[in-house]
Short mmCIF file of N, CA, C and O in Angstrom, two decimals:
data_model
loop_
_atom_site.label_atom_id
_atom_site.label_comp_id
_atom_site.label_asym_id
_atom_site.label_seq_id
_atom_site.Cartn_x
_atom_site.Cartn_y
_atom_site.Cartn_z
N MET A 165 9.07 13.77 -3.01
CA MET A 165 8.76 12.60 -3.81
C MET A 165 8.95 11.32 -2.99
O MET A 165 8.12 10.46 -3.02
N CYS A 166 10.03 11.21 -2.26
CA CYS A 166 10.30 9.98 -1.52
C CYS A 166 9.33 9.75 -0.37
O CYS A 166 9.27 8.67 0.17
N PHE A 167 8.58 10.76 0.01
CA PHE A 167 7.69 10.62 1.13
C PHE A 167 6.23 10.46 0.72
O PHE A 167 5.36 10.41 1.56
N SER A 168 5.93 10.35 -0.57
CA SER A 168 4.53 10.27 -1.00
C SER A 168 3.86 8.97 -0.58
O SER A 168 2.65 8.88 -0.55
N LEU A 169 4.63 7.97 -0.26
CA LEU A 169 4.06 6.69 0.16
C LEU A 169 3.83 6.64 1.66
O LEU A 169 3.33 5.65 2.18
N SER A 170 4.15 7.70 2.35
CA SER A 170 4.00 7.69 3.80
C SER A 170 2.55 7.53 4.22
O SER A 170 2.27 7.19 5.36
N LEU A 171 1.62 7.74 3.32
CA LEU A 171 0.20 7.53 3.63
C LEU A 171 -0.27 6.15 3.20
O LEU A 171 -1.05 5.51 3.90
N VAL A 172 0.17 5.68 2.04
CA VAL A 172 -0.34 4.44 1.48
C VAL A 172 0.20 3.20 2.19
O VAL A 172 -0.55 2.30 2.52
N ILE A 173 1.49 3.16 2.43
CA ILE A 173 2.10 1.98 3.03
C ILE A 173 1.55 1.69 4.42
O ILE A 173 1.18 0.55 4.71
N PRO A 174 1.43 2.67 5.34
CA PRO A 174 0.87 2.35 6.66
C PRO A 174 -0.56 1.81 6.58
O PRO A 174 -0.94 0.95 7.36
N ILE A 175 -1.33 2.32 5.64
CA ILE A 175 -2.70 1.83 5.48
C ILE A 175 -2.70 0.37 5.07
O ILE A 175 -3.38 -0.46 5.67
N ALA A 176 -1.91 0.04 4.05
CA ALA A 176 -1.84 -1.34 3.58
C ALA A 176 -1.34 -2.27 4.68
O ALA A 176 -1.90 -3.35 4.90
N LEU A 177 -0.31 -1.84 5.38
CA LEU A 177 0.22 -2.69 6.43
C LEU A 177 -0.74 -2.82 7.60
O LEU A 177 -0.88 -3.90 8.17
N SER A 178 -1.40 -1.73 7.95
CA SER A 178 -2.37 -1.80 9.04
C SER A 178 -3.49 -2.77 8.72
O SER A 178 -3.92 -3.54 9.56
N LEU A 179 -3.95 -2.73 7.49
CA LEU A 179 -5.06 -3.60 7.11
C LEU A 179 -4.64 -5.05 7.01
O LEU A 179 -5.37 -5.95 7.40
N SER A 180 -3.45 -5.29 6.48
CA SER A 180 -3.07 -6.67 6.22
C SER A 180 -2.38 -7.37 7.37
O SER A 180 -2.39 -8.59 7.45
N LEU A 181 -1.80 -6.62 8.29
CA LEU A 181 -1.00 -7.25 9.33
C LEU A 181 -1.61 -7.23 10.72
O LEU A 181 -1.19 -7.96 11.59
N SER A 182 -2.58 -6.39 10.95
CA SER A 182 -3.09 -6.23 12.30
C SER A 182 -4.52 -6.73 12.39
O SER A 182 -5.45 -6.02 12.08
N THR A 183 -4.70 -7.95 12.82
CA THR A 183 -6.03 -8.53 12.88
C THR A 183 -6.72 -8.32 14.22
O THR A 183 -7.93 -8.40 14.30
N HIS A 184 -5.98 -8.05 15.28
CA HIS A 184 -6.62 -7.96 16.59
C HIS A 184 -7.57 -6.77 16.68
O HIS A 184 -8.54 -6.83 17.41
N HIS A 185 -7.33 -5.71 15.94
CA HIS A 185 -8.23 -4.55 15.97
C HIS A 185 -9.54 -4.83 15.25
O HIS A 185 -10.52 -4.14 15.46
N PHE A 186 -9.54 -5.83 14.40
CA PHE A 186 -10.66 -6.01 13.50
C PHE A 186 -11.57 -7.19 13.84
O PHE A 186 -12.40 -7.57 13.04
N ALA A 187 -11.42 -7.73 15.01
CA ALA A 187 -12.21 -8.90 15.37
C ALA A 187 -13.70 -8.60 15.30
O ALA A 187 -14.49 -9.44 14.88
N THR A 188 -14.11 -7.41 15.66
CA THR A 188 -15.53 -7.07 15.63
C THR A 188 -16.01 -6.77 14.23
O THR A 188 -17.21 -6.71 13.99
N ALA A 189 -15.10 -6.60 13.28
CA ALA A 189 -15.48 -6.26 11.91
C ALA A 189 -15.64 -7.49 11.02
O ALA A 189 -15.94 -7.35 9.85
N ASP A 190 -15.44 -8.68 11.56
CA ASP A 190 -15.47 -9.88 10.74
C ASP A 190 -16.76 -10.07 9.96
O ASP A 190 -16.74 -10.58 8.85
N ASN A 191 -17.90 -9.69 10.51
CA ASN A 191 -19.17 -9.92 9.83
C ASN A 191 -19.61 -8.73 8.98
O ASN A 191 -20.67 -8.77 8.39
N GLU A 192 -18.83 -7.70 8.93
CA GLU A 192 -19.19 -6.52 8.15
C GLU A 192 -18.61 -6.62 6.75
O GLU A 192 -17.61 -7.28 6.52
N ILE A 193 -19.26 -5.95 5.81
CA ILE A 193 -18.73 -5.83 4.46
C ILE A 193 -18.98 -4.41 3.98
O ILE A 193 -19.79 -3.68 4.54
N GLY A 194 -18.27 -4.04 2.92
CA GLY A 194 -18.51 -2.76 2.28
C GLY A 194 -18.11 -1.56 3.10
O GLY A 194 -17.12 -1.57 3.82
N LYS A 195 -18.91 -0.51 2.99
CA LYS A 195 -18.58 0.79 3.58
C LYS A 195 -18.40 0.74 5.10
O LYS A 195 -17.48 1.34 5.63
N SER A 196 -19.28 0.04 5.81
CA SER A 196 -19.14 0.01 7.26
C SER A 196 -17.84 -0.69 7.68
O SER A 196 -17.20 -0.27 8.65
N LEU A 197 -17.43 -1.71 6.95
CA LEU A 197 -16.17 -2.38 7.25
C LEU A 197 -15.00 -1.44 6.97
O LEU A 197 -14.05 -1.37 7.77
N ILE A 198 -15.07 -0.71 5.89
CA ILE A 198 -14.00 0.23 5.57
C ILE A 198 -13.86 1.27 6.68
O ILE A 198 -12.77 1.53 7.17
N THR A 199 -14.96 1.84 7.11
CA THR A 199 -14.93 2.85 8.16
C THR A 199 -14.39 2.26 9.46
O THR A 199 -13.51 2.84 10.10
N THR A 200 -14.92 1.12 9.87
CA THR A 200 -14.48 0.47 11.10
C THR A 200 -13.00 0.17 11.05
O THR A 200 -12.26 0.43 12.01
N THR A 201 -12.55 -0.37 9.93
CA THR A 201 -11.16 -0.76 9.79
C THR A 201 -10.23 0.44 9.70
O THR A 201 -9.21 0.50 10.39
N CYS A 202 -10.59 1.39 8.87
CA CYS A 202 -9.72 2.55 8.67
C CYS A 202 -9.59 3.42 9.91
O CYS A 202 -8.59 4.12 10.08
N ASN A 203 -10.57 3.37 10.79
CA ASN A 203 -10.47 4.14 12.02
C ASN A 203 -9.34 3.65 12.92
O ASN A 203 -8.98 4.31 13.89
N HIS A 204 -8.78 2.49 12.63
CA HIS A 204 -7.65 1.94 13.39
C HIS A 204 -6.32 2.19 12.72
O HIS A 204 -5.30 1.66 13.16
N THR A 205 -6.31 2.98 11.64
CA THR A 205 -5.07 3.29 10.95
C THR A 205 -4.57 4.66 11.36
O THR A 205 -5.29 5.44 11.99
N GLU A 206 -3.37 4.96 10.96
CA GLU A 206 -2.76 6.24 11.29
C GLU A 206 -3.43 7.41 10.55
O GLU A 206 -3.49 8.53 11.06
N PHE A 207 -3.93 7.13 9.34
CA PHE A 207 -4.56 8.15 8.52
C PHE A 207 -5.94 7.69 8.07
O PHE A 207 -6.14 7.32 6.91
N PRO A 208 -6.92 7.69 8.97
CA PRO A 208 -8.24 7.12 8.63
C PRO A 208 -8.93 7.79 7.44
O PRO A 208 -9.54 7.10 6.63
N ASP A 209 -8.84 9.10 7.32
CA ASP A 209 -9.52 9.78 6.22
C ASP A 209 -8.97 9.35 4.86
O ASP A 209 -9.73 9.10 3.92
N VAL A 210 -7.64 9.27 4.76
CA VAL A 210 -7.01 8.83 3.52
C VAL A 210 -7.35 7.38 3.25
O VAL A 210 -7.66 6.99 2.12
N CYS A 211 -7.31 6.56 4.27
CA CYS A 211 -7.65 5.15 4.15
C CYS A 211 -9.06 4.98 3.63
O CYS A 211 -9.30 4.24 2.67
N ILE A 212 -10.01 5.67 4.23
CA ILE A 212 -11.42 5.55 3.83
C ILE A 212 -11.61 6.00 2.39
O ILE A 212 -12.21 5.28 1.58
N SER A 213 -11.09 7.17 2.04
CA SER A 213 -11.30 7.67 0.68
C SER A 213 -10.62 6.79 -0.36
O SER A 213 -11.16 6.57 -1.45
N THR A 214 -9.46 6.25 -0.03
CA THR A 214 -8.74 5.37 -0.96
C THR A 214 -9.51 4.07 -1.20
O THR A 214 -9.74 3.67 -2.33
N LEU A 215 -9.92 3.42 -0.12
CA LEU A 215 -10.61 2.14 -0.26
C LEU A 215 -12.01 2.30 -0.82
O LEU A 215 -12.49 1.45 -1.57
N GLU A 216 -12.69 3.40 -0.49
CA GLU A 216 -14.03 3.62 -1.03
C GLU A 216 -14.01 3.93 -2.52
O GLU A 216 -15.03 3.81 -3.19
N SER A 217 -12.85 4.30 -3.05
CA SER A 217 -12.75 4.57 -4.48
C SER A 217 -12.65 3.28 -5.30
O SER A 217 -12.80 3.30 -6.52
N ASP A 218 -12.41 2.16 -4.64
CA ASP A 218 -12.28 0.88 -5.34
C ASP A 218 -13.66 0.29 -5.58
O ASP A 218 -14.46 0.16 -4.65
N PRO A 219 -13.97 -0.10 -6.82
CA PRO A 219 -15.30 -0.64 -7.12
C PRO A 219 -15.63 -1.96 -6.41
O PRO A 219 -16.80 -2.31 -6.27
N ARG A 220 -14.64 -2.65 -5.92
CA ARG A 220 -14.87 -3.93 -5.23
C ARG A 220 -15.29 -3.74 -3.79
O ARG A 220 -15.60 -4.70 -3.08
N ARG A 221 -15.30 -2.50 -3.31
CA ARG A 221 -15.54 -2.21 -1.89
C ARG A 221 -16.87 -2.73 -1.37
O ARG A 221 -16.97 -3.13 -0.23
N SER A 222 -17.90 -2.72 -2.20
CA SER A 222 -19.25 -3.02 -1.69
C SER A 222 -19.41 -4.48 -1.26
O SER A 222 -20.29 -4.77 -0.46
N THR A 223 -18.58 -5.36 -1.77
CA THR A 223 -18.69 -6.77 -1.40
C THR A 223 -17.46 -7.28 -0.66
O THR A 223 -17.34 -8.47 -0.41
N ALA A 224 -16.57 -6.38 -0.30
CA ALA A 224 -15.30 -6.79 0.31
C ALA A 224 -15.46 -7.16 1.77
O ALA A 224 -16.06 -6.43 2.54
N ASP A 225 -14.93 -8.33 2.12
CA ASP A 225 -14.80 -8.68 3.53
C ASP A 225 -13.40 -8.24 3.98
O ASP A 225 -12.68 -7.60 3.21
N LEU A 226 -13.02 -8.55 5.19
CA LEU A 226 -11.75 -8.08 5.71
C LEU A 226 -10.56 -8.59 4.89
O LEU A 226 -9.63 -7.84 4.61
N THR A 227 -10.61 -9.84 4.48
CA THR A 227 -9.52 -10.41 3.67
C THR A 227 -9.42 -9.69 2.33
O THR A 227 -8.33 -9.29 1.91
N ASN A 228 -10.56 -9.50 1.67
CA ASN A 228 -10.54 -8.81 0.38
C ASN A 228 -10.12 -7.36 0.53
O ASN A 228 -9.43 -6.81 -0.34
N LEU A 229 -10.53 -6.74 1.60
CA LEU A 229 -10.16 -5.35 1.86
C LEU A 229 -8.64 -5.24 2.05
O LEU A 229 -8.00 -4.31 1.53
N SER A 230 -8.06 -6.19 2.75
CA SER A 230 -6.61 -6.19 2.94
C SER A 230 -5.88 -6.38 1.62
O SER A 230 -4.89 -5.70 1.35
N ARG A 231 -6.39 -7.28 0.79
CA ARG A 231 -5.77 -7.50 -0.53
C ARG A 231 -5.89 -6.25 -1.38
O ARG A 231 -4.95 -5.86 -2.08
N MET A 232 -7.05 -5.61 -1.34
CA MET A 232 -7.25 -4.37 -2.09
C MET A 232 -6.23 -3.32 -1.66
O MET A 232 -5.65 -2.62 -2.50
N ALA A 233 -5.99 -3.20 -0.37
CA ALA A 233 -5.04 -2.21 0.14
C ALA A 233 -3.63 -2.50 -0.37
O ALA A 233 -2.91 -1.58 -0.77
N LEU A 234 -3.24 -3.77 -0.37
CA LEU A 234 -1.92 -4.12 -0.91
C LEU A 234 -1.83 -3.81 -2.40
O LEU A 234 -0.83 -3.27 -2.87
N GLU A 235 -2.87 -4.14 -3.14
CA GLU A 235 -2.88 -3.86 -4.58
C GLU A 235 -2.80 -2.35 -4.84
O GLU A 235 -2.07 -1.91 -5.73
N LEU A 236 -3.55 -1.57 -4.07
CA LEU A 236 -3.51 -0.12 -4.23
C LEU A 236 -2.13 0.44 -3.89
O LEU A 236 -1.64 1.37 -4.55
N ALA A 237 -1.51 -0.12 -2.88
CA ALA A 237 -0.16 0.32 -2.51
C ALA A 237 0.83 0.02 -3.64
O ALA A 237 1.67 0.86 -3.98
N ILE A 238 0.72 -1.16 -4.24
CA ILE A 238 1.60 -1.52 -5.35
C ILE A 238 1.40 -0.57 -6.53
O ILE A 238 2.37 -0.11 -7.13
N THR A 239 0.16 -0.27 -6.84
CA THR A 239 -0.13 0.66 -7.93
C THR A 239 0.47 2.03 -7.65
O THR A 239 1.13 2.63 -8.51
N GLU A 240 0.27 2.52 -6.44
CA GLU A 240 0.80 3.84 -6.06
C GLU A 240 2.31 3.88 -6.13
O GLU A 240 2.91 4.83 -6.62
N VAL A 241 2.96 2.83 -5.64
CA VAL A 241 4.43 2.79 -5.65
C VAL A 241 4.94 2.75 -7.08
O VAL A 241 5.91 3.43 -7.41
N ASN A 242 4.30 1.95 -7.93
CA ASN A 242 4.74 1.89 -9.33
C ASN A 242 4.59 3.23 -10.03
O ASN A 242 5.47 3.64 -10.80
N GLU A 243 3.49 3.94 -9.76
CA GLU A 243 3.31 5.26 -10.36
C GLU A 243 4.36 6.24 -9.85
O GLU A 243 4.92 7.03 -10.62
N THR A 244 4.63 6.19 -8.57
CA THR A 244 5.62 7.10 -7.99
C THR A 244 7.02 6.74 -8.47
O THR A 244 7.85 7.63 -8.72
N LYS A 245 7.29 5.46 -8.62
CA LYS A 245 8.59 5.02 -9.13
C LYS A 245 8.83 5.55 -10.53
O LYS A 245 9.94 6.00 -10.86
N ALA A 246 7.80 5.55 -11.36
CA ALA A 246 7.92 6.07 -12.72
C ALA A 246 8.25 7.57 -12.70
O ALA A 246 9.08 8.04 -13.48
N GLU A 247 7.62 8.29 -11.80
CA GLU A 247 7.91 9.73 -11.66
C GLU A 247 9.33 9.94 -11.14
O GLU A 247 10.03 10.86 -11.57
N ALA A 248 9.76 9.09 -10.22
CA ALA A 248 11.12 9.20 -9.68
C ALA A 248 12.15 8.96 -10.78
O ALA A 248 13.18 9.64 -10.82
N LEU A 249 11.87 8.03 -11.69
CA LEU A 249 12.79 7.77 -12.81
C LEU A 249 12.89 8.99 -13.72
O LEU A 249 13.98 9.32 -14.19
N LYS A 250 11.78 9.66 -13.95
CA LYS A 250 11.82 10.88 -14.75
C LYS A 250 12.72 11.92 -14.09
O LYS A 250 13.49 12.62 -14.78
N LEU A 251 12.63 12.03 -12.77
CA LEU A 251 13.48 12.98 -12.05
C LEU A 251 14.95 12.60 -12.15
O LEU A 251 15.82 13.46 -12.27
N VAL A 252 15.24 11.30 -12.08
CA VAL A 252 16.62 10.83 -12.22
C VAL A 252 17.15 11.24 -13.59
O VAL A 252 18.26 11.78 -13.72
N ASN A 253 16.37 10.99 -14.61
CA ASN A 253 16.80 11.28 -15.98
C ASN A 253 16.95 12.77 -16.27
O ASN A 253 17.63 13.14 -17.21
N ASN A 254 16.31 13.61 -15.47
CA ASN A 254 16.37 15.06 -15.68
C ASN A 254 17.19 15.78 -14.62
O ASN A 254 17.07 17.00 -14.48
N ALA A 255 18.01 15.06 -13.90
CA ALA A 255 18.82 15.68 -12.86
C ALA A 255 19.81 16.67 -13.48
O ALA A 255 20.40 16.42 -14.53
N GLY A 256 19.96 17.81 -12.82
CA GLY A 256 20.84 18.86 -13.34
C GLY A 256 22.28 18.74 -12.90
O GLY A 256 23.15 19.40 -13.46
N SER A 257 22.55 17.92 -11.91
CA SER A 257 23.92 17.77 -11.42
C SER A 257 24.13 16.32 -10.98
O SER A 257 23.17 15.57 -10.77
N TYR A 258 25.41 15.98 -10.81
CA TYR A 258 25.72 14.64 -10.37
C TYR A 258 25.17 14.40 -8.96
O TYR A 258 24.63 13.32 -8.67
N GLU A 259 25.28 15.39 -8.11
CA GLU A 259 24.76 15.26 -6.74
C GLU A 259 23.25 15.04 -6.75
O GLU A 259 22.73 14.16 -6.06
N SER A 260 22.55 15.82 -7.53
CA SER A 260 21.10 15.68 -7.65
C SER A 260 20.74 14.31 -8.23
O SER A 260 19.81 13.65 -7.77
N TRP A 261 21.50 13.88 -9.22
CA TRP A 261 21.26 12.56 -9.82
C TRP A 261 21.41 11.46 -8.78
O TRP A 261 20.58 10.54 -8.71
N GLY A 262 22.45 11.55 -7.95
CA GLY A 262 22.68 10.53 -6.93
C GLY A 262 21.56 10.47 -5.90
O GLY A 262 21.12 9.38 -5.52
N ILE A 263 21.09 11.62 -5.47
CA ILE A 263 20.00 11.66 -4.50
C ILE A 263 18.72 11.09 -5.11
O ILE A 263 18.01 10.29 -4.49
N ARG A 264 18.44 11.50 -6.33
CA ARG A 264 17.23 11.02 -7.01
C ARG A 264 17.31 9.53 -7.31
O ARG A 264 16.30 8.82 -7.23
N LEU A 265 18.50 9.05 -7.66
CA LEU A 265 18.67 7.62 -7.92
C LEU A 265 18.44 6.80 -6.66
O LEU A 265 17.81 5.74 -6.71
N ALA A 266 18.90 7.29 -5.52
CA ALA A 266 18.66 6.60 -4.25
C ALA A 266 17.17 6.51 -3.97
O ALA A 266 16.67 5.48 -3.51
N CYS A 267 16.46 7.59 -4.24
CA CYS A 267 15.01 7.60 -4.06
C CYS A 267 14.35 6.57 -4.99
O CYS A 267 13.52 5.77 -4.56
N TYR A 268 14.74 6.58 -6.26
CA TYR A 268 14.19 5.63 -7.23
C TYR A 268 14.47 4.19 -6.79
O TYR A 268 13.58 3.34 -6.84
N ASP A 269 15.69 3.93 -6.35
CA ASP A 269 16.05 2.58 -5.89
C ASP A 269 15.19 2.15 -4.70
O ASP A 269 14.81 0.98 -4.59
N GLY A 270 14.88 3.10 -3.83
CA GLY A 270 14.01 2.79 -2.70
C GLY A 270 12.63 2.35 -3.16
O GLY A 270 12.07 1.38 -2.66
N PHE A 271 12.07 3.08 -4.13
CA PHE A 271 10.76 2.70 -4.66
C PHE A 271 10.81 1.35 -5.35
O PHE A 271 9.90 0.53 -5.23
N ASN A 272 11.89 1.10 -6.07
CA ASN A 272 12.04 -0.18 -6.75
C ASN A 272 12.06 -1.33 -5.74
O ASN A 272 11.43 -2.37 -5.94
N SER A 273 12.74 -1.12 -4.63
CA SER A 273 12.79 -2.13 -3.57
C SER A 273 11.42 -2.33 -2.93
O SER A 273 11.00 -3.47 -2.66
N ILE A 274 10.70 -1.23 -2.72
CA ILE A 274 9.37 -1.32 -2.12
C ILE A 274 8.41 -2.09 -3.02
O ILE A 274 7.62 -2.90 -2.55
N VAL A 275 8.49 -1.86 -4.34
CA VAL A 275 7.63 -2.59 -5.28
C VAL A 275 7.86 -4.08 -5.13
O VAL A 275 6.91 -4.87 -5.00
N TYR A 276 9.12 -4.48 -5.11
CA TYR A 276 9.44 -5.90 -4.98
C TYR A 276 8.88 -6.46 -3.67
O TYR A 276 8.26 -7.53 -3.66
N GLN A 277 9.10 -5.74 -2.57
CA GLN A 277 8.64 -6.23 -1.27
C GLN A 277 7.12 -6.32 -1.20
O GLN A 277 6.57 -7.29 -0.64
N LEU A 278 6.42 -5.34 -1.76
CA LEU A 278 4.96 -5.39 -1.73
C LEU A 278 4.41 -6.50 -2.62
O LEU A 278 3.45 -7.18 -2.25
N GLU A 279 5.02 -6.70 -3.78
CA GLU A 279 4.57 -7.79 -4.65
C GLU A 279 4.81 -9.14 -4.01
O GLU A 279 3.98 -10.05 -4.10
N GLU A 280 5.95 -9.27 -3.33
CA GLU A 280 6.23 -10.50 -2.59
C GLU A 280 5.22 -10.68 -1.45
O GLU A 280 4.73 -11.78 -1.21
N SER A 281 4.89 -9.58 -0.77
CA SER A 281 3.90 -9.63 0.31
C SER A 281 2.55 -10.09 -0.22
O SER A 281 1.85 -10.87 0.43
N LEU A 282 2.17 -9.63 -1.40
CA LEU A 282 0.90 -10.04 -1.99
C LEU A 282 0.90 -11.54 -2.30
O LEU A 282 -0.10 -12.22 -2.09
N GLN A 283 2.03 -12.05 -2.77
CA GLN A 283 2.14 -13.49 -3.02
C GLN A 283 1.97 -14.27 -1.71
O GLN A 283 1.25 -15.27 -1.67
N TYR A 284 2.65 -13.83 -0.67
CA TYR A 284 2.51 -14.48 0.64
C TYR A 284 1.07 -14.38 1.14
O TYR A 284 0.53 -15.33 1.70
N PHE A 285 0.46 -13.24 0.93
CA PHE A 285 -0.93 -13.03 1.35
C PHE A 285 -1.83 -14.05 0.66
O PHE A 285 -2.68 -14.68 1.30
N ASP A 286 -1.66 -14.22 -0.64
CA ASP A 286 -2.48 -15.16 -1.40
C ASP A 286 -2.24 -16.62 -0.97
O ASP A 286 -3.11 -17.46 -1.12
N GLN A 287 -1.05 -16.88 -0.43
CA GLN A 287 -0.72 -18.22 0.07
C GLN A 287 -1.10 -18.38 1.54
O GLN A 287 -0.79 -19.40 2.15
N LEU A 288 -1.75 -17.37 2.10
CA LEU A 288 -2.18 -17.34 3.50
C LEU A 288 -1.01 -17.38 4.48
O LEU A 288 -1.15 -17.78 5.63
N LYS A 289 0.15 -16.93 4.04
CA LYS A 289 1.35 -16.86 4.89
C LYS A 289 1.45 -15.43 5.42
O LYS A 289 2.37 -14.69 5.08
N TYR A 290 0.54 -15.06 6.29
CA TYR A 290 0.45 -13.69 6.76
C TYR A 290 1.65 -13.24 7.58
O TYR A 290 1.94 -12.06 7.64
N ASN A 291 2.32 -14.16 8.23
CA ASN A 291 3.49 -13.80 9.04
C ASN A 291 4.72 -13.50 8.21
O ASN A 291 5.69 -12.95 8.71
N GLU A 292 4.70 -13.90 6.96
CA GLU A 292 5.84 -13.64 6.07
C GLU A 292 5.83 -12.20 5.65
O GLU A 292 6.75 -11.61 5.24
#
């Protein structure tokens, strides 16, 4: 459970934080931009399928694509956090409860950090 974000977070961060790989993609939009961009991530296939599932993809430029990736990461983390809470509430032992609670707390922290990142992104404070 704690490792389910290992695919989503690198994609979002790769798209939003690394602009030097994407200089040639500035004039592209839609599917070709997604493919070009995702090929520079750690998990290109997951990146492509995730971003192509978003209805906004056809008109997305690099900035919009980066925002979409952050939004998708936030959605995924919130869904996983909800599942982690269910596991905490159904723990069979104190030890299991403690481990699951640590996992849940990690997701809670990630949600906050990603939401804060999205605010900085919207303010064009990309270095934050």
